[in-house]
mmCIF file of C-alpha atoms in Angstrom:
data_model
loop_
_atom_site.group_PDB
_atom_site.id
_atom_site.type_symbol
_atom_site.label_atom_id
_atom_site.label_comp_id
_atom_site.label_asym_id
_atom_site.label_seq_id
_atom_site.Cartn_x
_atom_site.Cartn_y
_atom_site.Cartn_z
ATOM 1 C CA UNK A 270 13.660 -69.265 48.284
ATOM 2 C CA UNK A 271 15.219 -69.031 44.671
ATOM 3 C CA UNK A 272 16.246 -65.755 43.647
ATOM 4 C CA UNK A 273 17.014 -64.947 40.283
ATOM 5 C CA UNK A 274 19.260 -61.398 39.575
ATOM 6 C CA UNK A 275 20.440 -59.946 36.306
ATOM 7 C CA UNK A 276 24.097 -60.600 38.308
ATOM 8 C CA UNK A 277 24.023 -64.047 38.824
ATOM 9 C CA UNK A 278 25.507 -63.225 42.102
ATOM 10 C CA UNK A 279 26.077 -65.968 44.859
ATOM 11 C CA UNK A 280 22.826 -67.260 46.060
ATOM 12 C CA UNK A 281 21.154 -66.421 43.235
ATOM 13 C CA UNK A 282 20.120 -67.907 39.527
ATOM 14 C CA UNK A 283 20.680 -65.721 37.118
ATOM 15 C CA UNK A 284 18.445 -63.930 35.133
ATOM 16 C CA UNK A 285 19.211 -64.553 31.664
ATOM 17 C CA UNK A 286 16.081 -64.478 29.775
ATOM 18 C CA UNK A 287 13.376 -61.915 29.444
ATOM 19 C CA UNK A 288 10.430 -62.107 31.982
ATOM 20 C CA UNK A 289 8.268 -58.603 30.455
ATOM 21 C CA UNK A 290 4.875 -60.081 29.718
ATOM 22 C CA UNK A 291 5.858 -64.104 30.411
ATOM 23 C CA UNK A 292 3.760 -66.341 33.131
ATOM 24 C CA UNK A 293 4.752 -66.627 36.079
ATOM 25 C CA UNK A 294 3.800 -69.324 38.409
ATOM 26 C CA UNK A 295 4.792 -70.280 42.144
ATOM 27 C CA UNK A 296 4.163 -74.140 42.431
ATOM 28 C CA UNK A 297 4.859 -77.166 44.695
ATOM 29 C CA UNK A 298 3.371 -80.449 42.918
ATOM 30 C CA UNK A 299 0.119 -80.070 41.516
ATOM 31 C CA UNK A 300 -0.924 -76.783 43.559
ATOM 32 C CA UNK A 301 -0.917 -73.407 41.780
ATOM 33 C CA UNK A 302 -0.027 -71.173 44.826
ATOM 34 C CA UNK A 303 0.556 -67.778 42.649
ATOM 35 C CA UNK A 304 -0.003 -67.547 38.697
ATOM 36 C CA UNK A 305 0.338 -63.793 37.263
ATOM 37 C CA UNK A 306 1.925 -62.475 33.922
ATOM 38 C CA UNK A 307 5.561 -60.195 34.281
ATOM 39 C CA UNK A 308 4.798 -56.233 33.101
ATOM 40 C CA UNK A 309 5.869 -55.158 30.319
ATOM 41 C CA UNK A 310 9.160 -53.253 30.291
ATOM 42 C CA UNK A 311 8.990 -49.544 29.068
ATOM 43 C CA UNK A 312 10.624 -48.506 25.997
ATOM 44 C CA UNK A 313 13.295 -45.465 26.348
ATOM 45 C CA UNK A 314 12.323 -42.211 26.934
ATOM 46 C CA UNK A 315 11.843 -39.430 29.072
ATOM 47 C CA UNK A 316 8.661 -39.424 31.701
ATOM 48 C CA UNK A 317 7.549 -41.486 34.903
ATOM 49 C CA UNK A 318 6.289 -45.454 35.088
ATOM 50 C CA UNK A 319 4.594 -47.407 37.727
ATOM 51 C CA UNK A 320 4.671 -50.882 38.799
ATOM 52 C CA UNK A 321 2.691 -53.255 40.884
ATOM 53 C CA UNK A 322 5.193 -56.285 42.537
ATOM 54 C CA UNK A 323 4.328 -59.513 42.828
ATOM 55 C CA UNK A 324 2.376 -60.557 45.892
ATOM 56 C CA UNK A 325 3.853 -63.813 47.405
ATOM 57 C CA UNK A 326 2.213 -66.417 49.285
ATOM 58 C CA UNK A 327 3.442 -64.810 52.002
ATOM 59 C CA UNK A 328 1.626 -61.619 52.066
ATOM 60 C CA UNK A 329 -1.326 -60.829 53.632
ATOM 61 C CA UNK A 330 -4.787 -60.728 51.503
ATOM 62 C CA UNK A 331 -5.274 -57.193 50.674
ATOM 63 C CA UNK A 332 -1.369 -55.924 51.238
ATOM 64 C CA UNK A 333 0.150 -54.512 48.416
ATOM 65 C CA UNK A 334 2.897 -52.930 46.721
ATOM 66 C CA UNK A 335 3.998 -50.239 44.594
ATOM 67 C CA UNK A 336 6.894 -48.810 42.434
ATOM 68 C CA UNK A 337 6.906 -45.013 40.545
ATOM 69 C CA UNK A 338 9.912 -43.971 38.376
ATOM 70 C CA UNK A 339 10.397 -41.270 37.057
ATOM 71 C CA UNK A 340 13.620 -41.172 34.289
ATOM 72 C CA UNK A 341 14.801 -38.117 32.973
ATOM 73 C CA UNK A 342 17.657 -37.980 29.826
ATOM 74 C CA UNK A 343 20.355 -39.660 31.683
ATOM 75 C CA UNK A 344 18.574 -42.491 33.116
ATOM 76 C CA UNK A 345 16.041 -42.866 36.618
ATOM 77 C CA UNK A 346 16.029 -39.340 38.465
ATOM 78 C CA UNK A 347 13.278 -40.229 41.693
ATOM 79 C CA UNK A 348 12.268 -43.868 42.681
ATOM 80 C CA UNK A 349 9.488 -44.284 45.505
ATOM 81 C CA UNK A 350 8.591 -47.438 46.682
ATOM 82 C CA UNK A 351 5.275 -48.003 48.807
ATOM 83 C CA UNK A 352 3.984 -50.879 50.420
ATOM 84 C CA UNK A 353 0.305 -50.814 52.257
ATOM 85 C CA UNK A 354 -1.901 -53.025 54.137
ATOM 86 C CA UNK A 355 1.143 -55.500 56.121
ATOM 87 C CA UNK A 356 1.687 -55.437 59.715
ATOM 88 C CA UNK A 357 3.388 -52.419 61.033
ATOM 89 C CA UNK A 358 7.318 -53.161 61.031
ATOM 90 C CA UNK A 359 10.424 -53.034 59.029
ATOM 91 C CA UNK A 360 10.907 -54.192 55.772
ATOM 92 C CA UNK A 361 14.245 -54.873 54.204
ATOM 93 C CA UNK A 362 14.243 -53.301 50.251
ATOM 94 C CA UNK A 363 16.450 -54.953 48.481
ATOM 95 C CA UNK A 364 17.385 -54.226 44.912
ATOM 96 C CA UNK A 365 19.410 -56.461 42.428
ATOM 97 C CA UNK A 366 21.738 -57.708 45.244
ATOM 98 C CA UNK A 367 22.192 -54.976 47.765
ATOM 99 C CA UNK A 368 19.928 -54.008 50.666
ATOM 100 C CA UNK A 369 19.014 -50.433 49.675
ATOM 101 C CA UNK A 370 16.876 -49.156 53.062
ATOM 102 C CA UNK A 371 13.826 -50.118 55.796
ATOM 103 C CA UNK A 372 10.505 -49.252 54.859
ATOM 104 C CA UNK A 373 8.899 -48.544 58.482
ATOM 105 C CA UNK A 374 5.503 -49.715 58.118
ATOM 106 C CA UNK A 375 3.024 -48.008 60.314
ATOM 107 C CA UNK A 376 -1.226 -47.180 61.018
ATOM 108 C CA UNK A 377 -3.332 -48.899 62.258
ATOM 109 C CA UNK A 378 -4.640 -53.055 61.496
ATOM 110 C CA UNK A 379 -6.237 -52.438 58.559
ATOM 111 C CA UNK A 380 -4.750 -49.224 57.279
ATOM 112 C CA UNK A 381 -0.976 -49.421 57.286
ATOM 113 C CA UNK A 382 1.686 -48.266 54.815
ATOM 114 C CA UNK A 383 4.685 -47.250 54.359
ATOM 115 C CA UNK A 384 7.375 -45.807 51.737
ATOM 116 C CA UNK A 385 10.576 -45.045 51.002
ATOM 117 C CA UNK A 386 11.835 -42.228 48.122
ATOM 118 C CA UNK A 387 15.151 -41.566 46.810
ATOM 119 C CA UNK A 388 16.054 -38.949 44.387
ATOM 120 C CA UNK A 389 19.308 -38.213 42.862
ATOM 121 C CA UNK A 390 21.072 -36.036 45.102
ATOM 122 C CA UNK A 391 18.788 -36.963 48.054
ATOM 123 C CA UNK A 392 17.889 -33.859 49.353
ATOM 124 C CA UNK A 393 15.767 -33.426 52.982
ATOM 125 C CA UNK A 394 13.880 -37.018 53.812
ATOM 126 C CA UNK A 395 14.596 -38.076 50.091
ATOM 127 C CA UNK A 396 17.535 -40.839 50.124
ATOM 128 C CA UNK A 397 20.521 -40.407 47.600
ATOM 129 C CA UNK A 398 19.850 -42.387 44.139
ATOM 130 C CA UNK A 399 23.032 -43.452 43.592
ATOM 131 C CA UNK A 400 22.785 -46.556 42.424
ATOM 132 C CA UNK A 401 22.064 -48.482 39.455
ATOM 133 C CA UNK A 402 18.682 -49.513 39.390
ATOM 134 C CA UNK A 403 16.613 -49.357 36.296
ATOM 135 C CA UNK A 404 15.990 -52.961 34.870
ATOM 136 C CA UNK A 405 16.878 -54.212 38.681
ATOM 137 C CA UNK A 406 15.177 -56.795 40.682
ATOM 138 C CA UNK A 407 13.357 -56.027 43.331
ATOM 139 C CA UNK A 408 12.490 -57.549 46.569
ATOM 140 C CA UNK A 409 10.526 -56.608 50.093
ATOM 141 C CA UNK A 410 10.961 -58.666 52.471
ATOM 142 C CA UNK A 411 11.042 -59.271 56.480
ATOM 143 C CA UNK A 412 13.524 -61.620 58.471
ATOM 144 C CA UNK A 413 14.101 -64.047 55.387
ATOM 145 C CA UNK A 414 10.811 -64.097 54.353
ATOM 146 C CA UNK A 415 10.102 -62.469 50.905
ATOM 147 C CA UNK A 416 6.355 -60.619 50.505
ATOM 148 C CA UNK A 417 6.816 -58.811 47.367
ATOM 149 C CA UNK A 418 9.271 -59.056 44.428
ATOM 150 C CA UNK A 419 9.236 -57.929 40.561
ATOM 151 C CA UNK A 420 11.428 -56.383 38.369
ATOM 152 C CA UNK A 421 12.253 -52.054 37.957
ATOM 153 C CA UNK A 422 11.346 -50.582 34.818
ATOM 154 C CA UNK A 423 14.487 -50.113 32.678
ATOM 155 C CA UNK A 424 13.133 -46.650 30.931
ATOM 156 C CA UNK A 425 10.306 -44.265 30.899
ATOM 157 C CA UNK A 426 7.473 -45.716 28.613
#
């Protein structure tokens, strides 16, 4: 697994270059196992954004993933990530280097999903956001095993 974070922490590469709108490609020798282009990063502003994360070779056909924003004058305000269609479990959410919650994945085969939403001040169900996230890496993933991964929006488009 190579990781690259905006921290060049330990264990990963870091992410010095800009990957909005770039190719990306997962490869071992001559076999193209994932090819997709980066999204484009949001310019400043007030308002909400949505992302779809890379699917690994990992996931399961059909499984996806989801990220909504929404950024108010002092930066992201909710964040809500939801993940459908993978075997009912836990996921670890990890963003830039720090495990951030469990997604509890649940349904039926064929109909699963799961979420987690955290809002600044985390009020009822909603976890605290109180942590620096916008322009973060992001990664789902399940004992070592990575199924999504993509980078947050850094402002409202």
């Amino acid at each position: 697994l190579l990781v690259f974070k905006s921290t060049g922490s330990s264990g990963s590469v870091l992410l010095d270059f800009l990957i909005a709108e770039q190719s990306v490609s997962i490869r071992q020798g001559v076999t193209d196992f994932f090819t997709g282009t980066a999204p484009v990063l949001p310019g400043p502003g007030e308002g909400d954004d949505s992302i779809a994360l890379f699917k690994s070779p990992n996931a399961p056909t059909g499984s996806q993933a989801e990220v909504s924003m929404h950024f108010g004058t002092n930066g992201p305000t909710t964040l809500e990530v939801q993940i459908g269609d993978m075997p009912a479990g836990n996921y670890t959410l990890l963003i830039g280097d720090d495990v951030r919650g469990t997604i509890q994945v649940t349904g039926t085969p064929g109909d699963t999903q799961g979420q987690l939403h955290f809002e600044v001040g985390g009020s009822g169900s909603n976890l605290p956001l109180d942590f620096l996230c916008a322009g973060q890496s992001i990664a789902i993933t399940q004992g070592g095993t990575t199924y999504f991964f993509g980078q947050l929006p850094s402002a409202a488009p």
